[in-house]
Short mmCIF file of C-alpha atoms in Angstrom, two decimals:
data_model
loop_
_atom_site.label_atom_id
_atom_site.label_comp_id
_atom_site.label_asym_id
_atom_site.label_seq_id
_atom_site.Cartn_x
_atom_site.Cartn_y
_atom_site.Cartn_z
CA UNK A 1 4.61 -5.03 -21.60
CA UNK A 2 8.06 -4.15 -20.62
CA UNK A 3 8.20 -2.29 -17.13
CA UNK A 4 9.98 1.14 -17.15
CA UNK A 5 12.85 1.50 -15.09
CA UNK A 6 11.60 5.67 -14.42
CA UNK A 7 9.14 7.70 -13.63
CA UNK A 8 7.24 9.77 -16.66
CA UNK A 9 8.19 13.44 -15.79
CA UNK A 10 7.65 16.17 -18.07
CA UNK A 11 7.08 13.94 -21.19
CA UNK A 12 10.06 11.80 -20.98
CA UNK A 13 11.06 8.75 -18.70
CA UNK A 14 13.22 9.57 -15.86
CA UNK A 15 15.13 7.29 -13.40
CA UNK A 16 14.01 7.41 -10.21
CA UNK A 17 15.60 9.38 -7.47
CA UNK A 18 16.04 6.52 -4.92
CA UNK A 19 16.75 2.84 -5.65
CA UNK A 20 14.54 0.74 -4.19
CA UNK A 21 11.89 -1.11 -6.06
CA UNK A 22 8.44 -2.74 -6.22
CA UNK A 23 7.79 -6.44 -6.90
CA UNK A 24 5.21 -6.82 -9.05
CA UNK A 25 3.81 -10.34 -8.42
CA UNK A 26 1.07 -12.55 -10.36
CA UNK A 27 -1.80 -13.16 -8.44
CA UNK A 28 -2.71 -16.25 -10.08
CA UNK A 29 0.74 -18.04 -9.86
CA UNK A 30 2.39 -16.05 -7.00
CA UNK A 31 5.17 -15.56 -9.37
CA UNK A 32 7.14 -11.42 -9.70
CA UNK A 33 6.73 -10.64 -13.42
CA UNK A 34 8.42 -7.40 -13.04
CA UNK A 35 9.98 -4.29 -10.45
CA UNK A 36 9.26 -0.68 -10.94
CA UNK A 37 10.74 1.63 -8.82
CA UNK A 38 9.22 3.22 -5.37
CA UNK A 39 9.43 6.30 -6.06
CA UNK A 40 9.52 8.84 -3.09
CA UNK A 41 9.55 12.56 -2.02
CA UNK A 42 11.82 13.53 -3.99
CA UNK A 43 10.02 12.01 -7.20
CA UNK A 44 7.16 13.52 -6.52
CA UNK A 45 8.67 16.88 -6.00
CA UNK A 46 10.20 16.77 -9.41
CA UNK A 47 6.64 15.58 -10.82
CA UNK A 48 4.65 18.26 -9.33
CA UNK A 49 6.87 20.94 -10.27
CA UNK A 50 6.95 19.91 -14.05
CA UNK A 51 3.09 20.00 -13.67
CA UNK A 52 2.95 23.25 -12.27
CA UNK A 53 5.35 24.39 -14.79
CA UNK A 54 2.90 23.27 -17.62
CA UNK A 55 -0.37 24.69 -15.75
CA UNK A 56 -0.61 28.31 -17.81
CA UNK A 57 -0.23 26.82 -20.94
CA UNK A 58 -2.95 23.97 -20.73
CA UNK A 59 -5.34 25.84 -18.67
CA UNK A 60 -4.73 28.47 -21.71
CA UNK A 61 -5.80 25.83 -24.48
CA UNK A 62 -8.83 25.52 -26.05
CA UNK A 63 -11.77 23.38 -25.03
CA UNK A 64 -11.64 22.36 -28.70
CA UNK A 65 -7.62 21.48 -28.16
CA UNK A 66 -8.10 19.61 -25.02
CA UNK A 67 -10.55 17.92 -26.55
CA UNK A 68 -8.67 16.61 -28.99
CA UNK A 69 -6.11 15.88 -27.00
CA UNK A 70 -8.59 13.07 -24.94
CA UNK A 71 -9.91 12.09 -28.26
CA UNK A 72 -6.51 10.94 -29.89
CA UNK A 73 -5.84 9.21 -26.06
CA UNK A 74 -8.82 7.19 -26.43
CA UNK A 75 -7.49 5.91 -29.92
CA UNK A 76 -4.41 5.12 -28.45
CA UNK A 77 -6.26 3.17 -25.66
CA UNK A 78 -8.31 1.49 -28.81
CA UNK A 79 -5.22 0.53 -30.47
CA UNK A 80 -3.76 -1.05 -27.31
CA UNK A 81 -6.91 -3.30 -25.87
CA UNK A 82 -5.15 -6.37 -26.41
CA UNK A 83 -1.91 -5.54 -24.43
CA UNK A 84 -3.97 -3.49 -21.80
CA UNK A 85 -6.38 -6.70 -20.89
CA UNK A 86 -3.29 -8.84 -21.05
CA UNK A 87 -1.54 -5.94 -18.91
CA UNK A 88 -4.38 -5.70 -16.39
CA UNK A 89 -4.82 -10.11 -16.54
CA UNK A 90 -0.98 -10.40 -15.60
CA UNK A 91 -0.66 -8.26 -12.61
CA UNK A 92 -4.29 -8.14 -11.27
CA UNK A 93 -5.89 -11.59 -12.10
CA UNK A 94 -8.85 -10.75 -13.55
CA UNK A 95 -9.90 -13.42 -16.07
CA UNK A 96 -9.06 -11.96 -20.34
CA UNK A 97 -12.33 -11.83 -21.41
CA UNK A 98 -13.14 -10.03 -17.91
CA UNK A 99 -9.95 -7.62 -19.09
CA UNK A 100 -11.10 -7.54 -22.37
CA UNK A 101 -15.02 -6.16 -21.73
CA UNK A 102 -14.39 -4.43 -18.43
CA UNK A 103 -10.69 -3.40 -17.60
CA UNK A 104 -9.80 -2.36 -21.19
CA UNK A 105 -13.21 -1.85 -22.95
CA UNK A 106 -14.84 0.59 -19.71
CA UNK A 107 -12.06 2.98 -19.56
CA UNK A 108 -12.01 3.75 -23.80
CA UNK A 109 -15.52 4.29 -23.33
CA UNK A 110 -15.40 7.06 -20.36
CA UNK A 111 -12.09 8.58 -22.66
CA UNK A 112 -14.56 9.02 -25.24
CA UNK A 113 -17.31 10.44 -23.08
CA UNK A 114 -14.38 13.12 -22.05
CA UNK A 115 -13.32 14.16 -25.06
CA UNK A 116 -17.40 14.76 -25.93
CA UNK A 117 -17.70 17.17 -22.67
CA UNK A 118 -14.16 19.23 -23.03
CA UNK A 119 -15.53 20.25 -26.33
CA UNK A 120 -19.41 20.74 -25.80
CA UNK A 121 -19.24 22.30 -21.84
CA UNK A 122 -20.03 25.75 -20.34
CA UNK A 123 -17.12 27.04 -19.40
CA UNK A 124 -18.57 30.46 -19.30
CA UNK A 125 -22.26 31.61 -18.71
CA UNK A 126 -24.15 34.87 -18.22
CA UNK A 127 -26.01 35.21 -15.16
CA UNK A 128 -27.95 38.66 -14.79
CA UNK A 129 -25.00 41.51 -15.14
CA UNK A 130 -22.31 38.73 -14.32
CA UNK A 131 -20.34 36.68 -16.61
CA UNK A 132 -19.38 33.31 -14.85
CA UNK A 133 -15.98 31.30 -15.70
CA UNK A 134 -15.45 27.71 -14.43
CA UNK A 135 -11.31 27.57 -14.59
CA UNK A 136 -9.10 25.06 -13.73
CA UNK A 137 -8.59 24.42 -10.07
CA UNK A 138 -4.80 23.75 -10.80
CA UNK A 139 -2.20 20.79 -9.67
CA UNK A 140 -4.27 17.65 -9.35
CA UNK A 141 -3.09 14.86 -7.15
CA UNK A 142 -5.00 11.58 -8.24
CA UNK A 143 -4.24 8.57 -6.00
CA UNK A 144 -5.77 5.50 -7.81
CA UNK A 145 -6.45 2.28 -6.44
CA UNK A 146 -5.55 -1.57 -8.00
CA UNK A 147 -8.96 -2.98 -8.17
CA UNK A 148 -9.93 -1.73 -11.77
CA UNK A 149 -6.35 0.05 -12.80
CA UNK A 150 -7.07 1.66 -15.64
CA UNK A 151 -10.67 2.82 -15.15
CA UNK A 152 -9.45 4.71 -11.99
CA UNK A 153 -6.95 6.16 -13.83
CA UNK A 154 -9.45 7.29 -16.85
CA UNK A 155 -11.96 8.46 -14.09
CA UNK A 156 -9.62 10.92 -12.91
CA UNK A 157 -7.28 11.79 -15.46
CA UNK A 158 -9.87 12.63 -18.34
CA UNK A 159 -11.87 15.39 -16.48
CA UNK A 160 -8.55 16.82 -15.25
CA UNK A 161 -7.44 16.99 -18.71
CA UNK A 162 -11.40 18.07 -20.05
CA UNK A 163 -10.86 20.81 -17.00
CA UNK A 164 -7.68 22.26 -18.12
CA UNK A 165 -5.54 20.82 -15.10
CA UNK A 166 -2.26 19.50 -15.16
CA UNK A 167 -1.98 15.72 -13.34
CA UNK A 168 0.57 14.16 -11.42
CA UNK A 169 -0.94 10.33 -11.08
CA UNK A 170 0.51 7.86 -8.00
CA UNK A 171 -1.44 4.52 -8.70
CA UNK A 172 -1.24 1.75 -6.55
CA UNK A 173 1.82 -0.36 -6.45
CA UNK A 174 0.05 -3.69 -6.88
CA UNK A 175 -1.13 -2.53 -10.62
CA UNK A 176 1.43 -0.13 -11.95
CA UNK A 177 2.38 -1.82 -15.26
CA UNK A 178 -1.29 -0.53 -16.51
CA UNK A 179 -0.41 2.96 -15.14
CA UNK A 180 2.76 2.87 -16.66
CA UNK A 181 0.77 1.69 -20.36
CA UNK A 182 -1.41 4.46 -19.80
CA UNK A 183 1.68 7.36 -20.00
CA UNK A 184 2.71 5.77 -22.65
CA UNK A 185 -1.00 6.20 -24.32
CA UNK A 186 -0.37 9.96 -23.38
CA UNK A 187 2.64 10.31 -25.22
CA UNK A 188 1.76 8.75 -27.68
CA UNK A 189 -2.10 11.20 -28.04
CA UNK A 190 0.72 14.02 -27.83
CA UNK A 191 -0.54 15.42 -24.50
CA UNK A 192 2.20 18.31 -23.98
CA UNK A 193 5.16 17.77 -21.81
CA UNK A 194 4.66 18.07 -18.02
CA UNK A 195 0.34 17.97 -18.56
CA UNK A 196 0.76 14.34 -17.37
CA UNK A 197 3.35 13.29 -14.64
CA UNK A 198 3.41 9.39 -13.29
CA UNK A 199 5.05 8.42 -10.13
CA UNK A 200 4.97 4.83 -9.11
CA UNK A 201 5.30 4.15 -5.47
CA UNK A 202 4.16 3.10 -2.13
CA UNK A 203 1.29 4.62 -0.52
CA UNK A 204 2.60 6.04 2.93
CA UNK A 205 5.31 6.92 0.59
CA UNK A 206 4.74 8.61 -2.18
CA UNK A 207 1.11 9.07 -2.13
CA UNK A 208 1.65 10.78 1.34
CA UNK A 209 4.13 12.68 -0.42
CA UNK A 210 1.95 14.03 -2.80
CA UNK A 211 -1.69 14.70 -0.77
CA UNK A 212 0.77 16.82 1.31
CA UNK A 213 2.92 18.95 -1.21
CA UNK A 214 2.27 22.30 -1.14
CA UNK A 215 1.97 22.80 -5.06
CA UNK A 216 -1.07 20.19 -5.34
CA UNK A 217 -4.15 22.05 -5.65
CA UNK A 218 -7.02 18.84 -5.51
CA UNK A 219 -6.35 15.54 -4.19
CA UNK A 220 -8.68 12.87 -5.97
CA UNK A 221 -8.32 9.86 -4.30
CA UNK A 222 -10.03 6.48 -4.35
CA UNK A 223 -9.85 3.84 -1.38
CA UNK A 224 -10.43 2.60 1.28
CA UNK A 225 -12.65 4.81 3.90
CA UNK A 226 -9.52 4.32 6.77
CA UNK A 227 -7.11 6.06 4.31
CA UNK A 228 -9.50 8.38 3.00
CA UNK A 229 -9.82 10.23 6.22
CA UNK A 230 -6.46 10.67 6.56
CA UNK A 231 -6.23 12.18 2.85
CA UNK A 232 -9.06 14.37 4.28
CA UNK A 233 -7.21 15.23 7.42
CA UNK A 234 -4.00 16.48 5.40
CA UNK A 235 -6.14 18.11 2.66
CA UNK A 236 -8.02 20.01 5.26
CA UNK A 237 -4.91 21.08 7.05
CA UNK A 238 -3.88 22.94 4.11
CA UNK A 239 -7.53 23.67 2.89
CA UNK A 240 -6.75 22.31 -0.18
CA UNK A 241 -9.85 20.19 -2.13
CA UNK A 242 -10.76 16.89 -2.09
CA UNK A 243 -12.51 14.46 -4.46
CA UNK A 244 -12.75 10.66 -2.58
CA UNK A 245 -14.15 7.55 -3.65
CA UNK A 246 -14.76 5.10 -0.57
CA UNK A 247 -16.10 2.05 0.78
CA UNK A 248 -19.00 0.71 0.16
CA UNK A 249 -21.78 -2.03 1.35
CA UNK A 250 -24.25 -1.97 -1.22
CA UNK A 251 -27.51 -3.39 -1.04
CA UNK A 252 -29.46 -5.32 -3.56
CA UNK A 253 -33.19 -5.11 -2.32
CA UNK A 254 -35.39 -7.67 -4.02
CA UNK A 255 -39.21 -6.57 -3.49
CA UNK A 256 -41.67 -9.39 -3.51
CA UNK A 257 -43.09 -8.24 -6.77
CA UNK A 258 -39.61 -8.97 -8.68
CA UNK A 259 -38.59 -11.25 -11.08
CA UNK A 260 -36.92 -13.09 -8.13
CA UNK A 261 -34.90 -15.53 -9.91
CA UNK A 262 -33.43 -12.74 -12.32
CA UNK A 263 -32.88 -10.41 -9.64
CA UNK A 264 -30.92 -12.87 -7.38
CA UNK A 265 -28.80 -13.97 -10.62
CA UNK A 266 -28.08 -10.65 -11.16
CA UNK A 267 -27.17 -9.57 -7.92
CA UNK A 268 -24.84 -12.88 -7.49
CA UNK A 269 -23.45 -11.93 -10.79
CA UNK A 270 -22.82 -8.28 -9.33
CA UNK A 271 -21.12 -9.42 -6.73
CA UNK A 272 -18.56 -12.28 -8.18
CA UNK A 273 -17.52 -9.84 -11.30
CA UNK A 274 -13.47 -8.51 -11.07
CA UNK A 275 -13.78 -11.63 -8.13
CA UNK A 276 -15.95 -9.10 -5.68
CA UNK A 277 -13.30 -6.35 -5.72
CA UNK A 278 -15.63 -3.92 -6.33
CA UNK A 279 -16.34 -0.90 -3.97
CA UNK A 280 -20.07 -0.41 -5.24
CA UNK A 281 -20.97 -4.30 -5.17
CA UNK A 282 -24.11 -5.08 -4.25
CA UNK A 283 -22.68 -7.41 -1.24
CA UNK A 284 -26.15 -7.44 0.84
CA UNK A 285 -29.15 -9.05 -0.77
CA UNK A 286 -32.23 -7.67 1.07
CA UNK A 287 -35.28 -10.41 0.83
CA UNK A 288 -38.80 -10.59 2.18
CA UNK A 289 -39.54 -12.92 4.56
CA UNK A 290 -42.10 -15.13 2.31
CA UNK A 291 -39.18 -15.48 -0.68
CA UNK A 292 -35.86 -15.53 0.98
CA UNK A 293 -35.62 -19.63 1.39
CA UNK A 294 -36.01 -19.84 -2.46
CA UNK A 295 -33.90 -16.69 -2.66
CA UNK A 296 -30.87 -18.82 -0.70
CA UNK A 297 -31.45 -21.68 -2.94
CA UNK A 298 -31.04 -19.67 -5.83
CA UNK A 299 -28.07 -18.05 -4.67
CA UNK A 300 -26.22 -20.53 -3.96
CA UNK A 301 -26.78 -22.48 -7.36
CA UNK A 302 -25.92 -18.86 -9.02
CA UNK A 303 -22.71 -18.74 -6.79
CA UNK A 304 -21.97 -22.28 -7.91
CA UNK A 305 -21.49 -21.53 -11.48
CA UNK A 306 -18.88 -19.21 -11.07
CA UNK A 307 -16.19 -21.60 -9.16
CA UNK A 308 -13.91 -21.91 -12.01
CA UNK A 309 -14.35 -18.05 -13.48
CA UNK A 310 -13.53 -16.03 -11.22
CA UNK A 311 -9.75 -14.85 -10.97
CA UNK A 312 -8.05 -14.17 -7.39
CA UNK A 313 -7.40 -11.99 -5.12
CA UNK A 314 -5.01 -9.17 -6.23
CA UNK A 315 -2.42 -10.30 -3.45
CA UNK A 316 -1.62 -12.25 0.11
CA UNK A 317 -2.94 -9.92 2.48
CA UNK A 318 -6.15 -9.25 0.36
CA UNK A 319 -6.66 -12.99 0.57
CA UNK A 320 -6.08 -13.18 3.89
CA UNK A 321 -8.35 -10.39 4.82
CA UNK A 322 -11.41 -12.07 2.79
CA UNK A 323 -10.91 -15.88 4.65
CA UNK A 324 -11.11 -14.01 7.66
CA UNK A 325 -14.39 -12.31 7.48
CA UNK A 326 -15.82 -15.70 5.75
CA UNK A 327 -14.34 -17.19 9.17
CA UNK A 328 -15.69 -14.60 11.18
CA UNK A 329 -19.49 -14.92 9.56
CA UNK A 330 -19.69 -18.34 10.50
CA UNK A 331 -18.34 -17.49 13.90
CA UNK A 332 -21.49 -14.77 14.24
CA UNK A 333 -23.43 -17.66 13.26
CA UNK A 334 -24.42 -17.14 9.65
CA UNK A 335 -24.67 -19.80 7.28
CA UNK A 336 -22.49 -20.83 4.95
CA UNK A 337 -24.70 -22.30 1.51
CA UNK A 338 -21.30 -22.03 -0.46
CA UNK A 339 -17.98 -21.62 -1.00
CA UNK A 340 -16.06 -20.93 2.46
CA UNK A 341 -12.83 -19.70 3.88
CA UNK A 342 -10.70 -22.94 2.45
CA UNK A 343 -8.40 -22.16 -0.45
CA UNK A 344 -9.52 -23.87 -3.63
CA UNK A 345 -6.65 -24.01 -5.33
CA UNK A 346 -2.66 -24.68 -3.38
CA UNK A 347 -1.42 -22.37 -5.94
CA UNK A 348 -2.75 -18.22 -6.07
CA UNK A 349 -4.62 -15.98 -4.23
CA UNK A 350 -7.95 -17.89 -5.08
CA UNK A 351 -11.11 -17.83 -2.86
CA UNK A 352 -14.31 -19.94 -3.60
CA UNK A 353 -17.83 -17.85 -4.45
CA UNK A 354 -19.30 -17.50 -1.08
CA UNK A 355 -23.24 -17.02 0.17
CA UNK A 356 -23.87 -16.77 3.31
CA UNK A 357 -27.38 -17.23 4.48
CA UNK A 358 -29.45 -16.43 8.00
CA UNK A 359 -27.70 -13.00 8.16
CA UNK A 360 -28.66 -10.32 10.34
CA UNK A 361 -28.06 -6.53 9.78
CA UNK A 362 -25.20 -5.93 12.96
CA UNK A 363 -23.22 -9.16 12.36
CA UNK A 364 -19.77 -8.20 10.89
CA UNK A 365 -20.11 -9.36 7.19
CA UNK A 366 -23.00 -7.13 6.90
CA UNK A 367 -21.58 -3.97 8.52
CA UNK A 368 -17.76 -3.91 7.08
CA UNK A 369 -16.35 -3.89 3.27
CA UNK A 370 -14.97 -7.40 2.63
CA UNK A 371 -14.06 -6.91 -0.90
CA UNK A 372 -14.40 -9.92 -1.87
CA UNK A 373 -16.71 -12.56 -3.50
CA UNK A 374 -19.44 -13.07 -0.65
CA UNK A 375 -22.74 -12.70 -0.54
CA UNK A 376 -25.29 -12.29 2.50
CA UNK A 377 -28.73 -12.66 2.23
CA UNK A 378 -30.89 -10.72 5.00
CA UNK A 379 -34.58 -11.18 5.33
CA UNK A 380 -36.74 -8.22 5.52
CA UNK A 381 -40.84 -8.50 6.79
CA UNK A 382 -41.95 -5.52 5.29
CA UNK A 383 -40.93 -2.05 3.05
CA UNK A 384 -39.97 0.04 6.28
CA UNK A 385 -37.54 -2.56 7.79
CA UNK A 386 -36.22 -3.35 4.71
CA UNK A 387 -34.93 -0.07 4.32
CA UNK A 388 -33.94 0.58 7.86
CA UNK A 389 -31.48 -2.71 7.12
CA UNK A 390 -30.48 -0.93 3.69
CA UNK A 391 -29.35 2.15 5.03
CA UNK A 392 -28.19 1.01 8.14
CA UNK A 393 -24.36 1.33 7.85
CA UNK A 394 -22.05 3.89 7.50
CA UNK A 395 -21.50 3.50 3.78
CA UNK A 396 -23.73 4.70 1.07
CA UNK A 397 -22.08 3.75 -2.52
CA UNK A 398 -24.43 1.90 -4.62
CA UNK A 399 -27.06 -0.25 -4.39
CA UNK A 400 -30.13 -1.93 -6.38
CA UNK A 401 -33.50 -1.93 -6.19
CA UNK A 402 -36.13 -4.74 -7.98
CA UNK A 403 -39.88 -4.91 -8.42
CA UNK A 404 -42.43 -5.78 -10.84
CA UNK A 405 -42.75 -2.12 -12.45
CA UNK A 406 -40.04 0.91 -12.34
CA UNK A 407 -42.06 3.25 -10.65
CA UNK A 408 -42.44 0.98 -7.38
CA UNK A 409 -38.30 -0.01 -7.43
CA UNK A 410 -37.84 4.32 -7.60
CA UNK A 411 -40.17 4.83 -4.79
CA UNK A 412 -37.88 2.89 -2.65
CA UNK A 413 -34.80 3.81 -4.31
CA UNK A 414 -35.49 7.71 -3.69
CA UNK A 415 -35.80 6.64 0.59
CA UNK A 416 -32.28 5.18 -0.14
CA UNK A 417 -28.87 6.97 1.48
CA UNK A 418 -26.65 5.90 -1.54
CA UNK A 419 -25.26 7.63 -4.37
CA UNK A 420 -26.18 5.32 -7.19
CA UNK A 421 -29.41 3.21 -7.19
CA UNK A 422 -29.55 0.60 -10.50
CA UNK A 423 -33.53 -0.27 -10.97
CA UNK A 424 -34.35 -3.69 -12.23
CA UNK A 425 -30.92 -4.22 -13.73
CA UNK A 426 -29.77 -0.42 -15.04
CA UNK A 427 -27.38 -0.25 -16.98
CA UNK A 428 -24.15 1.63 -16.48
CA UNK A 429 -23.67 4.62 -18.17
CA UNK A 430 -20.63 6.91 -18.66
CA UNK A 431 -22.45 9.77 -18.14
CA UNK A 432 -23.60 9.39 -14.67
CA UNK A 433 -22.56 10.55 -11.73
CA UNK A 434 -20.95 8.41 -9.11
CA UNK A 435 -20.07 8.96 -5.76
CA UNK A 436 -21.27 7.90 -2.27
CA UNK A 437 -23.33 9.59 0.57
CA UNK A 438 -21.82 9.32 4.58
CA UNK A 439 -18.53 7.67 4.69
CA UNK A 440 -18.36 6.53 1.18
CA UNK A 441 -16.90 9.76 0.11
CA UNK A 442 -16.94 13.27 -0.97
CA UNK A 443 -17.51 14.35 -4.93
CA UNK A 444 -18.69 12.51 -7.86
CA UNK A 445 -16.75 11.06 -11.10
CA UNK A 446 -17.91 10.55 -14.36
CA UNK A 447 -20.09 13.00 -16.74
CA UNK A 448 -20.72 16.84 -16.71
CA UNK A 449 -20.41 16.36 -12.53
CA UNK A 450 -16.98 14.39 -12.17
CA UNK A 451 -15.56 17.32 -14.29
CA UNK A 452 -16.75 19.84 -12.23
CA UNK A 453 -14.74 18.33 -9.97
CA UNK A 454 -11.84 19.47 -11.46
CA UNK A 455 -13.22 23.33 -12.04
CA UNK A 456 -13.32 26.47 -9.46
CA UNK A 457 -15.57 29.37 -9.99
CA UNK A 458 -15.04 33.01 -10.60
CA UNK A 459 -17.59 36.06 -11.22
CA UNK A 460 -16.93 38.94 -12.95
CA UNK A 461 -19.45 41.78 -12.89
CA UNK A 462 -20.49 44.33 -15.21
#
């Protein structure tokens, strides 16, 4: 697609108040493919107040309307696959058919899911002599992150919509072609002027900017944990809400009754899809002591297979960052049974699949979020330690359990401190929440729970 040379402001495409601009660069060739402007204060001032503007009427409109509204977004979204996989390919990396499945496919399906829930929730109930509204909380403020652009986006966006909000949407400036696709989906569905509001621009920028304007009522933001505090900090300051998607260090825990060679596939699989640039990956693979030689073995053959298929980083520093911890697990004295920190390729942001065996719980690769695609296998002696390593660090995404029947993988699974627990290879559903316990966040997306997000509370009794 063609980058816009604006920001989408109350339904139409408006230059930018400032001139400077964001290079938009290829991953894969390290070439700029387009600019969009870096938007700034004054931007978001403009968006917020168009969005406050169109508050009473869309908070006014029908469940039914609003529905609707998502409905004919998601055919939009259907109509545009193609470009958005070829959108998301170009500026993030991520292989087509990777685009294709995940990038486009995921997002039309949670679009749909919305437009099910704005028409079929309880926005009112009677409880005893009370009737009970949920409203819309207002201005929403969603911060979205490169690693799956348009998901993000969906994640946040839909529910507002579902909710009744109005949105002003800063995404991050590695990926903003998709964001910029997306308002054009939403003028296209014929969400009314000012519902939406886009503002492309740099984080400490513009996304500062916007957690601290006085006419955003909920900042949903997803990111890194560092950033998320200081989202929290600002939010708090104002005592305005918060919905944050963090970190993570998942944990794949493999009991000895498991298929072992499907679970380790799996979990290698897990961790090398969108090229491990996934918050709720399941980076640790938690192995008894009697299986984890095989379990390295397999690994690394599983890793193996994906040396040509995976895409790159999404940019320089990213790539940087993820050599550096593989650098810094060997230093600790884990052991490398493939890939490593050497580029493959001279050309792109490229790093090989990576497993690192004879890791222990405190070295660095198993504590911090490399976000990348590397694997550590940890050996476990029995149930007790094995979860004492699984929920011992400060994140608590995702993770996935294994064992011969279901009942034994949700025993453990229900001792875990993580949102989201996949048993014996779940799949993922649209409807469920997700969210994180400790420091990976605060508030759940997707389904009946990631819209009441979006939804305050008031009582009126009779």
């Amino acid at each position: 697609m063609k980058a816009h040379d604006g920001m989408y402001i109350d339904g139409a495409w408006r230059p930018a108040a400032g001139r400077d601009t964001i290079a938009v660069v290829n991953p894969a060739d390290e070439q700029v493919i387009a600019e969009v402007p870096a938007g700034g204060a004054e931007d978001v001032d403009a968006a917020v107040r168009a969005a406050r503007a169109a508050l009473p009427a869309w908070a006014a409109t029908a469940p039914a309307e609003r529905a609707a509204r998502i409905a004919a977004l998601r055919d939009v979204l259907v109509a545009r696959k193609d470009e958005i996989a070829e959108t998301v390919t170009a500026e993030l990396g991520a292989p087509l058919p990777f685009s294709q499945a995940v990038h486009a496919g995921v997002p039309i399906l949670v679009a749909g899911s919305y437009a099910g829930l704005a028409a079929s929730y309880a926005f009112e109930e009677k409880v005893g002599n009370s009737t009970v509204y949920a409203e819309p909380v207002g201005v929403v403020g969603a911060i979205t992150p490169w690693n799956y652009p348009l998901h993000q986006i969906v994640a946040k966006v839909a529910p507002a919509l579902a909710a009744g909000c109005t949105i002003v949407l800063k995404p991050a400036e590695d990926t903003p072609l998709t964001a910029q696709l997306f308002a054009e989906a939403v003028h296209e569905a014929g969400v009314p002027a000012g519902v939406f509001n886009l503002v492309t621009g740099l984080g400490p920028v513009a996304g500062q900017a916007l957690a601290e304007h006085e006419g955003v009522d909920l900042v949903s933001f997803t990111g890194s944990t560092a950033v998320g505090r200081k989202i929290g900090a600002t939010a708090g300051a104002a005592v305005k809400r918060v919905a944050l998607e963090l970190g993570g260090k998942s944990a794949n825990v493999i009991l000895p009754s498991a298929d072992l060679a499907k679970a380790v596939g799996v979990g290698v699989a897990n961790v090398m899809g969108n090229s491990g640039q996934t918050c709720s990956a399941w980076t640790r693979m938690l192995v008894h002591t009697s299986q984890y030689d095989e379990a390295v073995a397999l690994a690394a053959e599983a890793a193996a297979k994906y040396g040509d298929r995976i895409g790159p980083l999404v940019n320089a520093k990213q790539h940087a960052r993820v050599r550096g911890y593989i650098e810094k697990g060997v230093a600790e004295g884990a052991r490398l049974v493939a890939g490593g920190p050497d580029a493959p390729r001279e050309q792109g942001y490229f790093v090989s699949p990576t497993v690192f065996a004879d890791v222990t719980p405190e070295m660095t690769i198993a504590q911090e979020e490399i976000f990348g695609p590397v694997v550590s296998l940890i050996r476990y002696e029995d149930e007790d330690d094995a979860l004492r390593i699984a929920n011992g660090t400060v994140y608590g995404l995702a993770g996935a359990v294994w064992a011969g029947d279901d009942a034994e993988a949700v025993a453990f699974a229900r001792r875990m401190d993580t949102g989201q627990v996949d048993i014996n290879g779940g799949r993922f559903n649209p409807l469920a929440p997700f969210g994180g316990y400790k420091q990976s966040g605060v508030g759940r997306e997707l389904g009946s729970h990631g819209l009441a997000e979006y939804l305050q509370t008031k009582s009126l009794q009779f």
